[in-house]
PDB file of C-alpha atoms in Angstrom:
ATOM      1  CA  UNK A   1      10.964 -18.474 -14.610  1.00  0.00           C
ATOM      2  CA  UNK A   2       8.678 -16.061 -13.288  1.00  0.00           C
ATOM      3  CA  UNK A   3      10.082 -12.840 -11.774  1.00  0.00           C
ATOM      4  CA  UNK A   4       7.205 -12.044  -9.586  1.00  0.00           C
ATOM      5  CA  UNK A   5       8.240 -15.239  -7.493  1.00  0.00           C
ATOM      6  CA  UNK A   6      11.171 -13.334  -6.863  1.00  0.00           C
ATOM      7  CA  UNK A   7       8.764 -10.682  -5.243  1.00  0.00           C
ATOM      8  CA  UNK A   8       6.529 -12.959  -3.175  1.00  0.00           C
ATOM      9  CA  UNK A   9       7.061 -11.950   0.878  1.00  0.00           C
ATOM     10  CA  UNK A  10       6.096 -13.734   3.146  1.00  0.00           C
ATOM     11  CA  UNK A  11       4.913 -13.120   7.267  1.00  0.00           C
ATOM     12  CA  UNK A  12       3.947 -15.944   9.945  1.00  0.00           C
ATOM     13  CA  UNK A  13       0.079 -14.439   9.258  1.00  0.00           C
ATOM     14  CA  UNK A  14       0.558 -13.785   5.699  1.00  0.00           C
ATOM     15  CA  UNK A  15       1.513 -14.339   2.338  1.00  0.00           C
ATOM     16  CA  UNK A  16       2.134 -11.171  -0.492  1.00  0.00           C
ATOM     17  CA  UNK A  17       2.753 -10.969  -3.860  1.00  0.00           C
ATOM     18  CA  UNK A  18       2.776  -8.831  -6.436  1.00  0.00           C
ATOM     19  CA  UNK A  19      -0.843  -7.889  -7.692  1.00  0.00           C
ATOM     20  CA  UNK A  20      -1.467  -8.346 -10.955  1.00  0.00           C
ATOM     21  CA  UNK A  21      -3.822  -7.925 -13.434  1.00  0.00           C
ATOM     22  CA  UNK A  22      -5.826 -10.838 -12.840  1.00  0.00           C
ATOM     23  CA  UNK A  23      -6.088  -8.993  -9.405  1.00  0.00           C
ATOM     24  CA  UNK A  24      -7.742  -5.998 -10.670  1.00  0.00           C
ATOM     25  CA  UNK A  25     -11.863  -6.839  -9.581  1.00  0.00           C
ATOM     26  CA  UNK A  26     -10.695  -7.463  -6.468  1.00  0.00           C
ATOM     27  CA  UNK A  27      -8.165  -4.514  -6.243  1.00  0.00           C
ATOM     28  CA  UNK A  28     -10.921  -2.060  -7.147  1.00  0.00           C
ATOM     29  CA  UNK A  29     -13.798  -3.757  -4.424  1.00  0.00           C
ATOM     30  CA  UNK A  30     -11.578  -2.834  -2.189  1.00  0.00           C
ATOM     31  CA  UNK A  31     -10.783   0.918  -2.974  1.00  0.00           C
ATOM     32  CA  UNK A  32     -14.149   1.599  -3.763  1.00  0.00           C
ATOM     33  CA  UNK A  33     -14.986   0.324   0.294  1.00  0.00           C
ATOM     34  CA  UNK A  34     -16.263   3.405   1.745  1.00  0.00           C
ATOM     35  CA  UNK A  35     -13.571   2.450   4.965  1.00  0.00           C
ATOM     36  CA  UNK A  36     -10.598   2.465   2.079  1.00  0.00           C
ATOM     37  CA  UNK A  37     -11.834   5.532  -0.264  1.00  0.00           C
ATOM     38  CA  UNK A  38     -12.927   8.224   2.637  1.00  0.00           C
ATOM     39  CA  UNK A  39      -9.145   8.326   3.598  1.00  0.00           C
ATOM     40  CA  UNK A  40      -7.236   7.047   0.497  1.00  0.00           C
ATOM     41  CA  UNK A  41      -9.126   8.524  -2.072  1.00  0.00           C
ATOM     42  CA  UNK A  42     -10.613  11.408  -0.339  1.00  0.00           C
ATOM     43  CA  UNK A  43     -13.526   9.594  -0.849  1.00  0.00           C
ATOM     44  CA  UNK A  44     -14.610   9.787  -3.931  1.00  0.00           C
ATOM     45  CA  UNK A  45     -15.694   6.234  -5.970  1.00  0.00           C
ATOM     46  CA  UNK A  46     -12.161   4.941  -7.881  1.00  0.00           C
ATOM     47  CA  UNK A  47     -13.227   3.947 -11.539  1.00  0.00           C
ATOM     48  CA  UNK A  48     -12.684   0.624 -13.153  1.00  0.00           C
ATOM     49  CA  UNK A  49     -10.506   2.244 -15.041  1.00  0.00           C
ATOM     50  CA  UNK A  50      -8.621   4.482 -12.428  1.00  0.00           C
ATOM     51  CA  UNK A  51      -7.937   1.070 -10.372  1.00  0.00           C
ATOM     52  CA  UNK A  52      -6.492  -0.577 -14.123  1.00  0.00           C
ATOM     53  CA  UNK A  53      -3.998   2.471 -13.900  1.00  0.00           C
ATOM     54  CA  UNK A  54      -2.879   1.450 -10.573  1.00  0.00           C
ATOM     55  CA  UNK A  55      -1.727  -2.434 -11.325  1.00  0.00           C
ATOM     56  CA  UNK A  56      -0.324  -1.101 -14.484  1.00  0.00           C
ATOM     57  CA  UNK A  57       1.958   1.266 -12.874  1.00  0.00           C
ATOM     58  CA  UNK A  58       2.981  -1.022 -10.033  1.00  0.00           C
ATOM     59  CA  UNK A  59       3.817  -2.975 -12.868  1.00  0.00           C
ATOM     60  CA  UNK A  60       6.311  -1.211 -14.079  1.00  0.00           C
ATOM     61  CA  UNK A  61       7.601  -0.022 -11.052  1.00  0.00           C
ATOM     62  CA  UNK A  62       7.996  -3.561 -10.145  1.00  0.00           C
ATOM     63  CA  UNK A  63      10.014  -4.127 -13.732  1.00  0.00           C
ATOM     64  CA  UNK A  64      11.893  -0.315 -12.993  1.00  0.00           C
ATOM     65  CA  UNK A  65      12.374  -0.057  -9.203  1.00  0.00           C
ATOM     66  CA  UNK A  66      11.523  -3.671  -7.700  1.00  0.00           C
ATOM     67  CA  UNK A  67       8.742  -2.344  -5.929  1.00  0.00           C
ATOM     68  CA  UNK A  68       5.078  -1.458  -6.323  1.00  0.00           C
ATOM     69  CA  UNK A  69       1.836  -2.650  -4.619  1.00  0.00           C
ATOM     70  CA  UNK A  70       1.797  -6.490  -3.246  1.00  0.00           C
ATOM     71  CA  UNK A  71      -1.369  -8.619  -2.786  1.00  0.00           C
ATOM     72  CA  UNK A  72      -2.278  -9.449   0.566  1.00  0.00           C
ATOM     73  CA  UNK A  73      -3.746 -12.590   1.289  1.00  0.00           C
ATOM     74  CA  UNK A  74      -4.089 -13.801   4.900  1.00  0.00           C
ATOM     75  CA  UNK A  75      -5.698 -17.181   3.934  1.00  0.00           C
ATOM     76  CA  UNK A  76      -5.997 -20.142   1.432  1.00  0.00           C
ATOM     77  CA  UNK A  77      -8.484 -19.046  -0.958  1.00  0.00           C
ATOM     78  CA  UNK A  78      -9.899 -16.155   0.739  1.00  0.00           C
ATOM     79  CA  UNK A  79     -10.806 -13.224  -0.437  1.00  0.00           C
ATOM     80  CA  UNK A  80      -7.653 -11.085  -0.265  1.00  0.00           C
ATOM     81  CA  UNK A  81      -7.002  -8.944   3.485  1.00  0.00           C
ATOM     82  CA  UNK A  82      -5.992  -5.913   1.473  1.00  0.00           C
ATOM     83  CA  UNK A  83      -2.937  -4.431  -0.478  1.00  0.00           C
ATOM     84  CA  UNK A  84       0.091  -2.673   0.882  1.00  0.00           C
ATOM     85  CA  UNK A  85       3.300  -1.172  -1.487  1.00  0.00           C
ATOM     86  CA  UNK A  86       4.263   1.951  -2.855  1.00  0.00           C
ATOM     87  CA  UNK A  87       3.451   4.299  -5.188  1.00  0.00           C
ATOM     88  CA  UNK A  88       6.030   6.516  -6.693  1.00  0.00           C
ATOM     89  CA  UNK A  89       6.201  10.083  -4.870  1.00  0.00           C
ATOM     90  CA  UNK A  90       6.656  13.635  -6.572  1.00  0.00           C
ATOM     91  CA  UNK A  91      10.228  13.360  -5.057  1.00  0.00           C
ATOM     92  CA  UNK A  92      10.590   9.679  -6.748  1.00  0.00           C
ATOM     93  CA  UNK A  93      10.354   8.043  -3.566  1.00  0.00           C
ATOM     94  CA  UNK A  94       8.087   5.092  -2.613  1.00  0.00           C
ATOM     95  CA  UNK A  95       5.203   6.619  -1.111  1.00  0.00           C
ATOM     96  CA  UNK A  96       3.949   3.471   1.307  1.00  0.00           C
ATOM     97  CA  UNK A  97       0.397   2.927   0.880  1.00  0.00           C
ATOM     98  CA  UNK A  98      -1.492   0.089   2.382  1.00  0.00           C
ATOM     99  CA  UNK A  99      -5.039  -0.584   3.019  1.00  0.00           C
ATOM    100  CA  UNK A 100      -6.611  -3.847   5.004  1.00  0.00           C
ATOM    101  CA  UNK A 101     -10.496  -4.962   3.757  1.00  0.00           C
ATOM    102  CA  UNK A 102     -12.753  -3.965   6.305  1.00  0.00           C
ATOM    103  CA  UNK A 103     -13.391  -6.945   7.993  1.00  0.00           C
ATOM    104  CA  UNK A 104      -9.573  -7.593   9.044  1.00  0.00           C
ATOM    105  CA  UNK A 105      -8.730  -4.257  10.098  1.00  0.00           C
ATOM    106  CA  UNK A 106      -7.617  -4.000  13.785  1.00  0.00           C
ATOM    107  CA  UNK A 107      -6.153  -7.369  13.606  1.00  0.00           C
ATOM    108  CA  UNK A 108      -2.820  -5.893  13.153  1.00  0.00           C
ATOM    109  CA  UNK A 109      -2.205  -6.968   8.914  1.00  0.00           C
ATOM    110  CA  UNK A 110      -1.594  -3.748   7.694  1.00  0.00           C
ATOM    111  CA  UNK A 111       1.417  -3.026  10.582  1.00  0.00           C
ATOM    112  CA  UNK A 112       2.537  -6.742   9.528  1.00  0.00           C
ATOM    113  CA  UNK A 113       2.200  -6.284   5.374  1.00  0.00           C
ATOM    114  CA  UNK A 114       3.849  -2.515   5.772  1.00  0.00           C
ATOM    115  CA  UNK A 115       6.586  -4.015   7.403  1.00  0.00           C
ATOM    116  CA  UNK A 116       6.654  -6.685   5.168  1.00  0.00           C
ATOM    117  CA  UNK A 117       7.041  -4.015   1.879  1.00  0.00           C
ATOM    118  CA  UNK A 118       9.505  -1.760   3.907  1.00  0.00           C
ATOM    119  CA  UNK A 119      11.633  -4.906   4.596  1.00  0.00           C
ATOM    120  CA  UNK A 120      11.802  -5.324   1.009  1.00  0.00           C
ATOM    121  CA  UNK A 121      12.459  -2.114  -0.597  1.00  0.00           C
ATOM    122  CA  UNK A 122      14.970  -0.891   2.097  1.00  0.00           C
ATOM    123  CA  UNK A 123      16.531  -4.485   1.182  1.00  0.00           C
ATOM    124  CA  UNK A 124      16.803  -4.072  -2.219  1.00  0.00           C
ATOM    125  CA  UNK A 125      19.827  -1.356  -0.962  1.00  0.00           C
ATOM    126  CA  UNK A 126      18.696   1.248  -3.748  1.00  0.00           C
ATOM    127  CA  UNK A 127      16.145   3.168  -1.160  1.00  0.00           C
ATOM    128  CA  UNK A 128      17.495   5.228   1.445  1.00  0.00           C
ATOM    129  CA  UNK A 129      14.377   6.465   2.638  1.00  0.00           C
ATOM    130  CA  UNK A 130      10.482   6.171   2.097  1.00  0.00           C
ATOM    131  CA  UNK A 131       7.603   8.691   2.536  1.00  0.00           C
ATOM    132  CA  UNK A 132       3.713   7.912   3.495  1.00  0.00           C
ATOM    133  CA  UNK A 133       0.840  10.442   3.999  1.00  0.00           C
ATOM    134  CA  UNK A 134      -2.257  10.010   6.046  1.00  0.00           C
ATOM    135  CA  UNK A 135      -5.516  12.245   6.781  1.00  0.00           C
ATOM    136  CA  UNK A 136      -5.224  13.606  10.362  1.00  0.00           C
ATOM    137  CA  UNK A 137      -8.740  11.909  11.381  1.00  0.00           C
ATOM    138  CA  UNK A 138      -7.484   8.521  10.065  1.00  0.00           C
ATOM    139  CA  UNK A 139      -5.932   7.429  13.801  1.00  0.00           C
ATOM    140  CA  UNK A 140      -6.067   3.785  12.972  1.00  0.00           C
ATOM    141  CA  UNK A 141      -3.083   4.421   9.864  1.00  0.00           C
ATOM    142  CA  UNK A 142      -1.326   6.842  11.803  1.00  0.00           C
ATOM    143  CA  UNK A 143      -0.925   4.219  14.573  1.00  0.00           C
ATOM    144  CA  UNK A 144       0.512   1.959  11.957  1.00  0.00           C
ATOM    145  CA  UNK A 145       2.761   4.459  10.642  1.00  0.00           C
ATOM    146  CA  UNK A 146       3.850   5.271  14.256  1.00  0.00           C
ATOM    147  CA  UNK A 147       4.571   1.630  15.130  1.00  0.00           C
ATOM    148  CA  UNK A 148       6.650   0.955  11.768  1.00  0.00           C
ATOM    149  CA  UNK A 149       9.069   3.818  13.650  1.00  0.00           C
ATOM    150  CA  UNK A 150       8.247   6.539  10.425  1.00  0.00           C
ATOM    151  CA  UNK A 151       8.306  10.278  11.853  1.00  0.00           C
ATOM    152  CA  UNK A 152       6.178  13.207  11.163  1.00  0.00           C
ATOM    153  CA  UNK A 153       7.594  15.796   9.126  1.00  0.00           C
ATOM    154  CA  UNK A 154       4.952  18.253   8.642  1.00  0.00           C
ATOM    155  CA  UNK A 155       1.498  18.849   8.071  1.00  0.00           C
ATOM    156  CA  UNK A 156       0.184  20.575   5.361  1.00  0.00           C
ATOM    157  CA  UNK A 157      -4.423  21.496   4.640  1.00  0.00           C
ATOM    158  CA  UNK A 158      -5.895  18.363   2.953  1.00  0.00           C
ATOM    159  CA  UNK A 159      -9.501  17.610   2.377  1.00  0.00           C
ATOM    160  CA  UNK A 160     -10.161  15.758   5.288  1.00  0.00           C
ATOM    161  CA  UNK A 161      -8.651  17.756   7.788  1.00  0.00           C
ATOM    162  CA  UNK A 162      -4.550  17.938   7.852  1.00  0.00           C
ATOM    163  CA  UNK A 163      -2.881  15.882   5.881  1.00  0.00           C
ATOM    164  CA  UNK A 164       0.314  14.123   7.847  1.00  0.00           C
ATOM    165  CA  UNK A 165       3.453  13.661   6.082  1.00  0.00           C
ATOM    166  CA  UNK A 166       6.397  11.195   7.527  1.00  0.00           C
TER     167      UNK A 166
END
């Protein structure tokens, strides 16, 4: 049996699973999109290598928390819409991250995958509460984070202007 099936979600636009190693091309063509680096990796160019680190440690979060960072795919064989999940936070909360390829954002999949992941973890009954942070200029996230109901709990200096926490 394969665990990950247990870990598949699912929306009316689109399907998620866990991503995986086989994943990890893809994964990294997508950070390395100057839309997804210039707010999620202050952009600067994620290596090869970097990206590797990522799916590894979703990996085992997946096999230690049952979360991490899920595939999104809103399409039989297309290329993949984007990623959403969590990271682990310096609190040891999931820190929601999400990120939609560049030519499906403002079609509403990264509000619909978010929700999808927050379903999940806040179902799994172990997670009482989740964090996400988002550069000040980045409206379009913001408005994502604002329609999954999160709050803003402070702002703190960040390299592209203020960095929001909720």
């Amino acid at each position: 049996m394969d665990p990950s099936r247990d870990l598949r979600l699912e929306t009316p636009r689109l399907r998620l699973r866990p991503i995986a190693l086989e994943d990890l091309s893809t994964f990294h063509a997508l950070c390395v999109e100057p839309s997804v680096r210039r707010f999620l990796f202050d952009d600067r160019s994620v290596s090869l290598d970097e990206a590797r680190g990522f799916v590894e440690g979703s990996l085992a979060n997946f096999t230690q928390r049952g979360w991490g960072l899920w595939r999104v795919d809103a399409g039989e064989g297309a290329e993949p819409a984007g990623f959403a999940g969590f990271l682990r936070s310096e609190e040891g909360l999931p820190d929601l991250i999400y990120a939609t390829h560049p030519a499906r954002a403002g079609a509403g999949q990264a509000t619909e995958a978010a929700r999808a992941v927050l379903d999940h973890v806040f179902g799994l009954g172990r997670v009482k509460r989740v964090v996400a942070s988002v550069d000040e200029p980045n409206t379009a996230s913001i408005r994502v984070l604002e329609k999954l109901g999160m709050r803003l709990m402070r702002r703190d200096p960040g390299a592209a202007g203020a960095l929001l926490h909720y």
